[in-house]
Short mmCIF file of C-alpha atoms in Angstrom, two decimals:
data_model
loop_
_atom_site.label_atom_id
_atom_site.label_comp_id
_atom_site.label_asym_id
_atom_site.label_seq_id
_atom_site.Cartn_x
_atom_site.Cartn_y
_atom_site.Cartn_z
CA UNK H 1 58.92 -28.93 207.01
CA UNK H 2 60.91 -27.05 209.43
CA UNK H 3 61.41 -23.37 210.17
CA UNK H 4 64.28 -23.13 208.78
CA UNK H 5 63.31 -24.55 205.68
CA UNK H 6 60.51 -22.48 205.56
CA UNK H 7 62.86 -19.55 205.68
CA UNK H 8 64.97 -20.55 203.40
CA UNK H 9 62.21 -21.16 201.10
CA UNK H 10 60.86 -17.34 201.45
CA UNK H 11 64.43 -16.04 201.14
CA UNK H 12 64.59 -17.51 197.46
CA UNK H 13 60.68 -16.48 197.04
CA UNK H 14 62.27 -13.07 197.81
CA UNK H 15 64.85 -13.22 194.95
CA UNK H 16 62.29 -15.12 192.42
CA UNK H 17 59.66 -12.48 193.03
CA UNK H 18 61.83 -9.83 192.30
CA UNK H 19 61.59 -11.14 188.51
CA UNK H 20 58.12 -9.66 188.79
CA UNK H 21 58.34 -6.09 188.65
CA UNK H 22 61.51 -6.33 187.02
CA UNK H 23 60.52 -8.29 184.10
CA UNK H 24 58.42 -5.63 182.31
CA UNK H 25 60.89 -3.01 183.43
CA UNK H 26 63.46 -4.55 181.55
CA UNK H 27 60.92 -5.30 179.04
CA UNK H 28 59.80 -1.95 178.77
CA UNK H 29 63.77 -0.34 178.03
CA UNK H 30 63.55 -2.06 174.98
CA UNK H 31 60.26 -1.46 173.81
CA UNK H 32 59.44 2.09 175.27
CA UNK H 33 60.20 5.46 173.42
CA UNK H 34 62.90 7.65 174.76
CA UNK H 35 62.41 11.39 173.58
CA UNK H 36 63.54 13.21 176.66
CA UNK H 37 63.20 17.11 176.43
CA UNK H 38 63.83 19.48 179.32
CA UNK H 39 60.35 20.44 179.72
CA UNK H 40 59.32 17.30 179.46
CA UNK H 41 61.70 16.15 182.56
CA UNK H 42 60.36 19.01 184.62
CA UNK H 43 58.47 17.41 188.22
CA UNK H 44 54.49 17.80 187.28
CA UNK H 45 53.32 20.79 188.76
CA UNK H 46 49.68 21.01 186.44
CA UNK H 47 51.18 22.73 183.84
CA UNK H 48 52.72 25.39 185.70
CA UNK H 49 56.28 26.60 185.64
CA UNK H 50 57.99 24.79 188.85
CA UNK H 51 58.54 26.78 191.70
CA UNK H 52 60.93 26.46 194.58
CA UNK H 53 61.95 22.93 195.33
CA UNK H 54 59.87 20.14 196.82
CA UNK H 55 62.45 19.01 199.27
CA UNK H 56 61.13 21.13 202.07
CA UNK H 57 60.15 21.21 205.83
CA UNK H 58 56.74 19.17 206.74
CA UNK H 59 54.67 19.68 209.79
CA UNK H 60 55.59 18.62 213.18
CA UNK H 61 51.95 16.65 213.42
CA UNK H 62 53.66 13.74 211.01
CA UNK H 63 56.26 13.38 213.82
CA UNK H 64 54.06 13.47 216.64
CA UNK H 65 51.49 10.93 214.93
CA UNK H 66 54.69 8.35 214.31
CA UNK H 67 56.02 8.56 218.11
CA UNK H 68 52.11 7.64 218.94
CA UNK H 69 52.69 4.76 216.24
CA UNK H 70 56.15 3.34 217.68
CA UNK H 71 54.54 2.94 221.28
CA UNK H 72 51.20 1.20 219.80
CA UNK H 73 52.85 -0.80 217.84
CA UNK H 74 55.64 -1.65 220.28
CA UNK H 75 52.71 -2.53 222.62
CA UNK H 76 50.84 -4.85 220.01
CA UNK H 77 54.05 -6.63 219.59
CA UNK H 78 54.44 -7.30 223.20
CA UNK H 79 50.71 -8.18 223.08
CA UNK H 80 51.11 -11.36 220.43
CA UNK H 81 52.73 -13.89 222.78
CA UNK H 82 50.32 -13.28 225.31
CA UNK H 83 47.57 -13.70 223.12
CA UNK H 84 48.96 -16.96 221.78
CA UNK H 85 49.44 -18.31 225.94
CA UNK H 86 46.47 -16.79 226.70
CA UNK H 87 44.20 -19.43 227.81
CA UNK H 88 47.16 -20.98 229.56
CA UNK H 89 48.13 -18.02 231.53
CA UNK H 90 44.72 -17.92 232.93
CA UNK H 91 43.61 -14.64 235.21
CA UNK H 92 47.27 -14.03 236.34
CA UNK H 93 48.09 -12.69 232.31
CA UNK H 94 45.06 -11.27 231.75
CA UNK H 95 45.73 -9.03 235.10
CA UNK H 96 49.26 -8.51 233.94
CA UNK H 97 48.14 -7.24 230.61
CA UNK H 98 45.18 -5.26 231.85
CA UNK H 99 47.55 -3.54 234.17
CA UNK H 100 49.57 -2.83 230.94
CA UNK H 101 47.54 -2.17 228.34
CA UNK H 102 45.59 0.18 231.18
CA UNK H 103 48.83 2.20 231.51
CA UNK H 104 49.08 2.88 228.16
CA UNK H 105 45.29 3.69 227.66
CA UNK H 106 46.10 6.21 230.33
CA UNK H 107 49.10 7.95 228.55
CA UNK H 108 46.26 7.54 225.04
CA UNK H 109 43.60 9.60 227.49
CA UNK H 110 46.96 12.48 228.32
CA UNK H 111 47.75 12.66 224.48
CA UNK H 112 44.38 12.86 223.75
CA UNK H 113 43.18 16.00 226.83
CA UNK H 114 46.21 17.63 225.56
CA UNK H 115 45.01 17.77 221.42
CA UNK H 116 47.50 15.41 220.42
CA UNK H 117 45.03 13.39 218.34
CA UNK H 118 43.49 16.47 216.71
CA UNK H 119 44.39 17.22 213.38
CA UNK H 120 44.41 21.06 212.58
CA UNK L 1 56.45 -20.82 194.18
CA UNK L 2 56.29 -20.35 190.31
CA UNK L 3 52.82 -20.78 190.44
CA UNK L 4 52.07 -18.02 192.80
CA UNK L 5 54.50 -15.69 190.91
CA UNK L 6 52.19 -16.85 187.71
CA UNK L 7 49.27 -16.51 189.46
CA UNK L 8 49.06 -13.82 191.68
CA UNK L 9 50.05 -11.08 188.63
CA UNK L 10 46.77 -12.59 186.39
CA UNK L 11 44.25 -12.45 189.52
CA UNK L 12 45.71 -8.84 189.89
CA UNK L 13 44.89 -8.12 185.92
CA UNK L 14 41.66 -9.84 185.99
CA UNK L 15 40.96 -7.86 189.65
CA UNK L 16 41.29 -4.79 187.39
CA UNK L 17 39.11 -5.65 184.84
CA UNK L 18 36.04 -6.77 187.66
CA UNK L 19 37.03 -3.82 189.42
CA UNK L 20 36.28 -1.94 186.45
CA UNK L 21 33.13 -3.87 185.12
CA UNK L 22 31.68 -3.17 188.66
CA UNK L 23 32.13 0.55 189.09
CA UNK L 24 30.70 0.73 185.82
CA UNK L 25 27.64 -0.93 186.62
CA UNK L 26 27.41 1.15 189.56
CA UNK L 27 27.26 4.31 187.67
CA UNK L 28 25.14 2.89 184.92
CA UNK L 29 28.35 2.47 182.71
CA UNK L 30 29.03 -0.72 180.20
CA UNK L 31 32.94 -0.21 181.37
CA UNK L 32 34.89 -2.36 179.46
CA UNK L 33 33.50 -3.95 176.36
CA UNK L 34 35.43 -3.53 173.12
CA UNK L 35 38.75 -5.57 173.65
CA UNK L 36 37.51 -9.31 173.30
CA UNK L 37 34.27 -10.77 174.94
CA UNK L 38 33.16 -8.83 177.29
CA UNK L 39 36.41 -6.78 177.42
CA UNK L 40 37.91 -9.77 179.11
CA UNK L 41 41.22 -9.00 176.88
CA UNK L 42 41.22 -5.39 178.60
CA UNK L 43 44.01 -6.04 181.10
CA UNK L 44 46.59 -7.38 178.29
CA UNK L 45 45.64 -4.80 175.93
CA UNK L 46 46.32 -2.14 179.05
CA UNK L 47 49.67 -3.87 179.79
CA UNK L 48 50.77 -3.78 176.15
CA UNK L 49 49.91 0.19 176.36
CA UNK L 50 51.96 0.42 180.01
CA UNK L 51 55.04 -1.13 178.09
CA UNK L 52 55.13 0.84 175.17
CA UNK L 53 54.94 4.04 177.38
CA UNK L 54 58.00 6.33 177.87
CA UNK L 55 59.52 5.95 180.93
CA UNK L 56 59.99 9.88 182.66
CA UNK L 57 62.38 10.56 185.14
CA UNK L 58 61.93 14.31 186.55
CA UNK L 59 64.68 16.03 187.07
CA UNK L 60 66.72 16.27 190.10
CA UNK L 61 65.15 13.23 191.35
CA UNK L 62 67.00 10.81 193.48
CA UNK L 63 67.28 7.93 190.31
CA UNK L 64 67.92 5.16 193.06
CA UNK L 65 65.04 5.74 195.15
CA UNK L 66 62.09 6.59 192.04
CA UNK L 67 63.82 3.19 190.75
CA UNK L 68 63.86 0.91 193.71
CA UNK L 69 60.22 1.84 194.95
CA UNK L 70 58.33 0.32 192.30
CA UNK L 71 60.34 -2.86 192.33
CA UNK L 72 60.32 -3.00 196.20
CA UNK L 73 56.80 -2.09 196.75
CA UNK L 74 55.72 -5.72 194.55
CA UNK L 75 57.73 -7.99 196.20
CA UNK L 76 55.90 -7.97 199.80
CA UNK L 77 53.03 -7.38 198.22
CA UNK L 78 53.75 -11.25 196.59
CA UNK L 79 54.80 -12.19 199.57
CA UNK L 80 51.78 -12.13 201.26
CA UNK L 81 50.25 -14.95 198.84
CA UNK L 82 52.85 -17.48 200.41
CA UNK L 83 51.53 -17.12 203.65
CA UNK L 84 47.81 -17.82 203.17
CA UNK L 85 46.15 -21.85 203.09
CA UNK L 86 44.35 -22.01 200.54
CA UNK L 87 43.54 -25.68 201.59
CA UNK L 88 44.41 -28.11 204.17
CA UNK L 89 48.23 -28.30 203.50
CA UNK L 90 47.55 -25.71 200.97
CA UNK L 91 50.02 -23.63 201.86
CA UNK L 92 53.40 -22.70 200.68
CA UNK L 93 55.17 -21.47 203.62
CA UNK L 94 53.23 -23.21 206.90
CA UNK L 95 55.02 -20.71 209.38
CA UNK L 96 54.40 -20.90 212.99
CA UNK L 97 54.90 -17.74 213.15
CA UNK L 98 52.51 -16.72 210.35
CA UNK L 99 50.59 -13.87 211.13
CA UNK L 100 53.13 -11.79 212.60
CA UNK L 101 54.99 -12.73 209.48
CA UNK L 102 52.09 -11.46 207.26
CA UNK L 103 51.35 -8.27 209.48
CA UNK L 104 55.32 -7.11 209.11
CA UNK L 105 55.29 -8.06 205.45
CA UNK L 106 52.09 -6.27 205.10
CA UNK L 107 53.66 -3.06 206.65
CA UNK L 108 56.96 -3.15 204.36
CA UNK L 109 54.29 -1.20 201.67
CA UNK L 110 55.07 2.26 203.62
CA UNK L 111 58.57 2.53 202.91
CA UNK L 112 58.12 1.89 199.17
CA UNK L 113 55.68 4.45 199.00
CA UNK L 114 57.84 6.99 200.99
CA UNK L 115 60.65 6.55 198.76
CA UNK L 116 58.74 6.87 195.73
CA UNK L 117 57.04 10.23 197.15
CA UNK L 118 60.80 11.48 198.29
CA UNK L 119 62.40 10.32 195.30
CA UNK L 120 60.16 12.19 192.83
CA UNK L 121 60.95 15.64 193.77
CA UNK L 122 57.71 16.59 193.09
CA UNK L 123 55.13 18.64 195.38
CA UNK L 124 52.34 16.63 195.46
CA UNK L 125 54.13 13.04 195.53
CA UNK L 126 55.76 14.38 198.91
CA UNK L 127 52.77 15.32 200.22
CA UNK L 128 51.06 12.34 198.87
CA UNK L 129 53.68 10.53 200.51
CA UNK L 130 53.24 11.85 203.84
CA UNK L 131 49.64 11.30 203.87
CA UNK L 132 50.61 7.86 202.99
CA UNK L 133 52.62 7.28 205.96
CA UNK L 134 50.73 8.61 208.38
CA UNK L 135 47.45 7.03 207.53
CA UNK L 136 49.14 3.88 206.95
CA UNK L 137 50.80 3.83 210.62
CA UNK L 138 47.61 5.47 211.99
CA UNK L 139 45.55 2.25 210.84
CA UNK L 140 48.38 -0.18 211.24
CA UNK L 141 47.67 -0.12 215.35
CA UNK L 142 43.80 -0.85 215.08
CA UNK L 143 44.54 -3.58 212.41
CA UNK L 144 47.27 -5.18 214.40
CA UNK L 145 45.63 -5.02 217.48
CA UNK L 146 42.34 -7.08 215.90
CA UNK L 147 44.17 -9.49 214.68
CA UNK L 148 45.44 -10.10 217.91
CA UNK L 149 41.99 -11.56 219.29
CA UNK L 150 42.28 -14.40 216.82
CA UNK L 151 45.83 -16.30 218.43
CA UNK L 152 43.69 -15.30 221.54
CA UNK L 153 41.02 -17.28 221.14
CA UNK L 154 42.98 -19.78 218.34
CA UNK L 155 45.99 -20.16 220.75
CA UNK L 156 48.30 -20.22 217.99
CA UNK L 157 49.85 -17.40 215.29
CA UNK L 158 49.93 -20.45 212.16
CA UNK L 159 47.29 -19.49 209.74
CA UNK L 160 46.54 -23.50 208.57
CA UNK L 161 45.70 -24.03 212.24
CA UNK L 162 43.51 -20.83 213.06
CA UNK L 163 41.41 -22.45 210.25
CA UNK L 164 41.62 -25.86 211.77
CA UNK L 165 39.92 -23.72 215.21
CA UNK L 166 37.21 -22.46 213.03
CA UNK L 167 36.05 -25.83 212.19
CA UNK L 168 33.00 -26.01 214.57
CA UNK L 169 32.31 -22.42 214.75
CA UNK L 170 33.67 -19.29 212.83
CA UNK L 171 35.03 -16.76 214.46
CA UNK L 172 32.90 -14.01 212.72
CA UNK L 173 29.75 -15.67 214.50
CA UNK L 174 31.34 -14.67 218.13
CA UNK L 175 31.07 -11.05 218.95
CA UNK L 176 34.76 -10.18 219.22
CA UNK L 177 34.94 -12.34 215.74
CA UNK L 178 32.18 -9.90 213.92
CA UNK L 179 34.00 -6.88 215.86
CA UNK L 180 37.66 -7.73 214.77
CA UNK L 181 36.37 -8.60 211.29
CA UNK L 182 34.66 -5.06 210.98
CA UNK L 183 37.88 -3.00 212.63
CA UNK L 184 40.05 -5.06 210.33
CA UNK L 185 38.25 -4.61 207.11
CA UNK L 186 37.63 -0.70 207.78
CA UNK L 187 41.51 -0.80 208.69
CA UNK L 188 42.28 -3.03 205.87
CA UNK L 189 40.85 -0.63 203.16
CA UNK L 190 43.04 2.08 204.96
CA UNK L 191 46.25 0.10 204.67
CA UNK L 192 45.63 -0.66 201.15
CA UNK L 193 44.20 3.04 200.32
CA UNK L 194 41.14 2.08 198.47
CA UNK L 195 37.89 4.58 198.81
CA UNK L 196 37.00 5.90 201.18
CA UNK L 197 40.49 6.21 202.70
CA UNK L 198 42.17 6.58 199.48
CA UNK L 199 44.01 9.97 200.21
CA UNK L 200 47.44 9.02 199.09
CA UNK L 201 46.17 9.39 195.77
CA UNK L 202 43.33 11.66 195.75
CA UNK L 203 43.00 13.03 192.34
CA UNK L 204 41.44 15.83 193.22
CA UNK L 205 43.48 17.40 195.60
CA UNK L 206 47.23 16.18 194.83
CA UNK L 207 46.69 14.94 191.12
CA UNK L 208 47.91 10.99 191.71
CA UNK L 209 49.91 11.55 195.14
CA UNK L 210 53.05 10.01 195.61
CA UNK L 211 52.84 8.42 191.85
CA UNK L 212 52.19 11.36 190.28
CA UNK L 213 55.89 11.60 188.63
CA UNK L 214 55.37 7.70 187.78
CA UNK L 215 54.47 6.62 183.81
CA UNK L 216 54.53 3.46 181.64
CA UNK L 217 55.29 0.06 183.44
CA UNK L 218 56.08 1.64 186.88
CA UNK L 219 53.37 2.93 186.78
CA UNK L 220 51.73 0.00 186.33
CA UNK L 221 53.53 -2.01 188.95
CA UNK L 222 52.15 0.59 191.95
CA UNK L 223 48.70 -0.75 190.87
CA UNK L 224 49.97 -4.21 190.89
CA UNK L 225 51.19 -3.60 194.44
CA UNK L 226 47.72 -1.84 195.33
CA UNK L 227 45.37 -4.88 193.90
CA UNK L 228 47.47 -7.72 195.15
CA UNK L 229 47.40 -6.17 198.60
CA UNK L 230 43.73 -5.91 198.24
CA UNK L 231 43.39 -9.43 197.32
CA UNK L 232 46.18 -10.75 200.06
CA UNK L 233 44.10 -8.33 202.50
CA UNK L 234 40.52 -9.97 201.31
CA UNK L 235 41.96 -13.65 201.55
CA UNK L 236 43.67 -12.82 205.53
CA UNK L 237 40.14 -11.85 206.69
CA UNK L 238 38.64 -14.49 205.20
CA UNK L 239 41.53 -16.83 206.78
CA UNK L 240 41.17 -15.45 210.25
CA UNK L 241 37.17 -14.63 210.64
CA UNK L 242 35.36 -16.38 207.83
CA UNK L 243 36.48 -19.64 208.07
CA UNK L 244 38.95 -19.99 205.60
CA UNK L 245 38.37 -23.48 203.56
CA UNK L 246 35.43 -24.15 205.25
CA UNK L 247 32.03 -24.74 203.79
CA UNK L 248 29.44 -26.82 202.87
CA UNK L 249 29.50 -29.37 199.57
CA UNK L 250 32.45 -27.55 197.54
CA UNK L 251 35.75 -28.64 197.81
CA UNK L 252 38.00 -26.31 200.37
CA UNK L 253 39.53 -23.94 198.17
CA UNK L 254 36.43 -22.99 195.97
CA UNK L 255 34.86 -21.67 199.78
CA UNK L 256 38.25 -20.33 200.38
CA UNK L 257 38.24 -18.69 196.29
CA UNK L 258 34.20 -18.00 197.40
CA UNK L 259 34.73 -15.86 200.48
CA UNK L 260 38.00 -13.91 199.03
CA UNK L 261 35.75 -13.19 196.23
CA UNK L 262 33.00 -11.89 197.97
CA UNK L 263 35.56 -9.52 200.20
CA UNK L 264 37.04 -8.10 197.17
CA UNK L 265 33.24 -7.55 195.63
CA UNK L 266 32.41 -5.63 199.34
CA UNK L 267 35.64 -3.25 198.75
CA UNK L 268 34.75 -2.53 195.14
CA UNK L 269 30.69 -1.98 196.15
CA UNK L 270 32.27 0.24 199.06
CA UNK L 271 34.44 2.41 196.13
CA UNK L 272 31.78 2.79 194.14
CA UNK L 273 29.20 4.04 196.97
CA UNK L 274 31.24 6.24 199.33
CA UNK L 275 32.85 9.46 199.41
CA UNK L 276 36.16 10.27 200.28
CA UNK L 277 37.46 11.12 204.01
CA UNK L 278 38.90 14.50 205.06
CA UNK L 279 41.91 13.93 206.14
CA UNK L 280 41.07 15.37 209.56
CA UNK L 281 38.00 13.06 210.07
CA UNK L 282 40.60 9.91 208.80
CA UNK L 283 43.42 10.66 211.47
CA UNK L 284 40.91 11.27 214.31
CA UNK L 285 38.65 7.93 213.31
CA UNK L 286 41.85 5.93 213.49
CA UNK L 287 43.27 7.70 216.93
CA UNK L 288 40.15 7.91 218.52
CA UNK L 289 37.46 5.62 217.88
CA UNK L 290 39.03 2.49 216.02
CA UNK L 291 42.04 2.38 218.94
CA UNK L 292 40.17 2.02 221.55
CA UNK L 293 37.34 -0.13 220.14
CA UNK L 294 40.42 -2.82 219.73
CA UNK L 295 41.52 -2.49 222.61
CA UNK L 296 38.39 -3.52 224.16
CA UNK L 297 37.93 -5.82 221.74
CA UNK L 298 41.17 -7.96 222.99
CA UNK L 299 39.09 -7.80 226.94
CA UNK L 300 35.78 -8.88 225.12
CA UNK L 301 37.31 -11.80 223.25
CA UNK L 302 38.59 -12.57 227.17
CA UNK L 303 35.44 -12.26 228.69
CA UNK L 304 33.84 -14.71 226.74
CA UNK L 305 36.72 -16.93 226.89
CA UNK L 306 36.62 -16.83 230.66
CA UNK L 307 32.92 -16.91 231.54
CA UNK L 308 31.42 -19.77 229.86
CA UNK L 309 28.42 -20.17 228.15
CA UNK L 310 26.39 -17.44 226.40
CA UNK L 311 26.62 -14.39 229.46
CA UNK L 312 30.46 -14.42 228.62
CA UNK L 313 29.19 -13.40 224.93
CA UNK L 314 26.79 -11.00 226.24
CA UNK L 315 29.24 -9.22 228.15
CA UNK L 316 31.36 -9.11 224.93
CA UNK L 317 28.71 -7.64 223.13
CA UNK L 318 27.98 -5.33 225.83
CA UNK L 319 31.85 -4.17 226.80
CA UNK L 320 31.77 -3.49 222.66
CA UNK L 321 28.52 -1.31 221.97
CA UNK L 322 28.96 0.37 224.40
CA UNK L 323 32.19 1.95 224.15
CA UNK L 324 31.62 2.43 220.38
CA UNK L 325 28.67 4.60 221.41
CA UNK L 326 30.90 6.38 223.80
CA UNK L 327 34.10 6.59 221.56
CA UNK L 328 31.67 7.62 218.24
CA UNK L 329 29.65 10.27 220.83
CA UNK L 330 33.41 11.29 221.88
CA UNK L 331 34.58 12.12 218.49
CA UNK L 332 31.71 13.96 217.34
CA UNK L 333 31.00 16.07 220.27
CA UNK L 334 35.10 17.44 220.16
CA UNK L 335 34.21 18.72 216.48
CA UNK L 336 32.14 21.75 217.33
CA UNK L 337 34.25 22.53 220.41
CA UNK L 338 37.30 22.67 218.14
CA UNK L 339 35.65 24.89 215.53
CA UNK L 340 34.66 27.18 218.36
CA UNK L 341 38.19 27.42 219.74
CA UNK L 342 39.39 28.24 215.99
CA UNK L 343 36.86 30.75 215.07
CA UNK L 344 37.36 32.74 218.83
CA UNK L 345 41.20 32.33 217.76
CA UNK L 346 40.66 34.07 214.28
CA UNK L 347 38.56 36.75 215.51
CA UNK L 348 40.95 37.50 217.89
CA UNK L 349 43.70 38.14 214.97
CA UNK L 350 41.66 40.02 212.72
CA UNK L 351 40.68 42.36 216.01
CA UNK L 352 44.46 42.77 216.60
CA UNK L 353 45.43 43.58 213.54
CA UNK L 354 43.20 46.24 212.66
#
């Protein structure tokens, strides 16, 4: 088979396995109760009145934390081809990625000495 | 393909119901025992209950988003279960790109879960939700970055073929195997939030997490998601470390069934034995001690590829104990320090302000 089969073969996987969770939803509209009430449609807030909204402002750490994702994972990405021609590439790739993956290590030490892994 | 779709759901149920039967064993429970033998009809009698639920929408919640999540957050999950060989040939998509294919499926679960905290409108699924995401992309890097050994050493990304490597020796036996299979099962269990890193949803601090304002079927279907991850997640490791269809005596994919089997047991044993992280201790462990070990994990797996015979395995070993000692000795030593900093910093208010 080739890759392109292959592809086209997840692409309708994609569409059939949508049936899945839509099935029982379906399935559910018919069967399920509806007795909506205001309260009822309130957001859960343990049995409190709601207040304020929940659409707010979170902490700059979340940010932080996914910039330190994108250039890991960035990295990992550039890492995969290597490790597939890694026995051919010999000592010559494995310098070349030492010197990169060392570079990054060293911008991992700076984020860390300056308490950008600490959560507070 | 219609037999995965057929399958895949009923392992899920059934996962439930061991899932179950275990953790009540654990805690000197029967669990599950009234509906049929054994309880075995448990898992249709709880989807017959999930359908006949009312379906509640909170107000001011963006309809599209609390809609689409639930549906979205199955389909990779299925996914997965294409991707894994099951046999020789077993396998319904033989990519050659595989396990790239299966780590960026495997990551489409954030956005699901993102849109379902978002789209609730509620508190605690937002903040549920953004614990998600940032443990998820915290453990993402380790995991990614352990796989990586395994094309390495392989010298290919198809999953059918990294089995075909493993024929003389598996790669858990090797000591970058046994320390890629450890960083990607601790990983693993992040990425699917079971215990101990099951924050997202940690009942008692944000009451379900970013399904709290979820009931009846889609409800249902962000356990689906959760279980057939786990299983997917149990079946890769036991592709890439354990051998995959290979055994002694029993046909391929009973050792292949075996090992998944075993996995999933391991993740339900962990559940039912450990606490819960802080969420502190989970971002730091991720950032600071699984990173790096990874890292050197990808130079072990080259040391012993480059030196031959067993001194390029020693060095492996050697490169990996000891900067776990150093990383774990890192980690724990910066605690006090930290506290120290905090405690001088609240003095310090309380003395200006009075």
């Amino acid at each position: 088979m080739s890759d392109r089969l292959i592809y086209l073969f997840l692409g309708l996987f994609g569409l059939a396995a949508l049936v899945v969770p839509l099935l029982p939803i379906v399935l559910a509209r018919f069967i399920a109760p509806k007795r909506p009430g205001t309260v009822k449609r309130q957001p859960y807030e343990c049995g409190m009145e709601v207040e304020g909204d929940a659409w707010v402002k979170f902490r700059i750490q979340y940010y932080l934390f996914a910039i330190l994702f994108v250039i890991f994972d960035v990295e990992a990405l550039f890492l995969f081809p290597w490790a597939v021609v890694f026995k051919q590439a010999g000592p010559a790739g494995l310098w070349a990625i030492g010197i990169f993956i060392g570079v990054l290590m060293l911008g991992w030490v700076y984020a860390w000495q300056e308490g950008a892994l600490e959560w507070e | 393909m219609a037999l995965i779709l057929a399958a895949a759901p009923v392992c899920m149920m059934y996962l439930t119901w061991l899932e179950r039967k275990v953790i009540a064993r654990i805690q000197d429970r029967v669990g599950p025992n009234r509906v049929g033998p054994y309880g075995l009809l448990q898992p249709l009698a709880d989807g017959i209950k999930m359908l006949t639920k009312e379906d509640l929408v909170p107000e001011g919640a963006d309809r599209l988003c609390h809609f689409l999540a639930p549906v979205l957050i199955v389909v990779p999950a299925l996914f997965l279960f294409t991707l894994l060989p099951f046999g020789p040939g077993w396998v319904a998509a033989p990519l050659k790109t595989g396990l790239l294919f299966f780590v960026a499926i495997g990551s489409l679960g954030t956005l699901p879960i993102f849109m379902a905290g978002w789209g609730s409108r509620n508190k605690f699924s937002l903040l549920g939700a953004v614990r998600t995401a940032a443990q998820l992309i915290a453990y993402e890097v380790p995991l990614v970055l352990s796989l990586a050994v395994v094309p390495m050493i392989a010298g290919t990304l198809n999953l059918e073929q990294i089995v075909w490597a493993q024929q003389g020796r598996w790669f858990i036996f090797t000591p970058w195997g046994a320390a890629g299979f450890l960083i990607l099962f601790t990983a693993g269990l992040a990425e699917v939030n079971r215990t101990p890193f099951d924050l997202p949803e940690a009942e008692s601090e944000i009451v379900a997490g970013f399904h709290t304002e979820y009931s009846g079927m889609k409800f249902a279907l962000f356990y689906m998601a959760e279980f057939l991850s786990t299983l997917a997640l149990a079946g890769l490791a036991s592709v890439l470390f354990l051998g995959g269809w290979w055994g002694p005596l029993l046909p391929g994919f009973l050792w292949m069934g075996i090992k998944t089997f075993l996995l999933v047991c391991v993740m339900i044993w962990i559940r039912g034995t450990f606490p819960r992280f802080r969420i502190d201790q989970l971002m730091e462990f991720a950032w600071k001690v699984l990173l790096p070990l990874s890292m050197i994990n990808l130079m072990a797996a080259a040391c012993s590829a480059m030196i031959p015979g067993i001194a390029g395995d020693l060095a492996a070993l050697a490169l990996l104990a000891g900067t776990f000692l150093i990383t774990t000795q890192l980690w724990l030593i910066a605690k006090p320090q930290l506290t120290k900093k905090w405690s001088s910093r609240i003095v310090e208010q309380t003395w200006d302000s009075s």
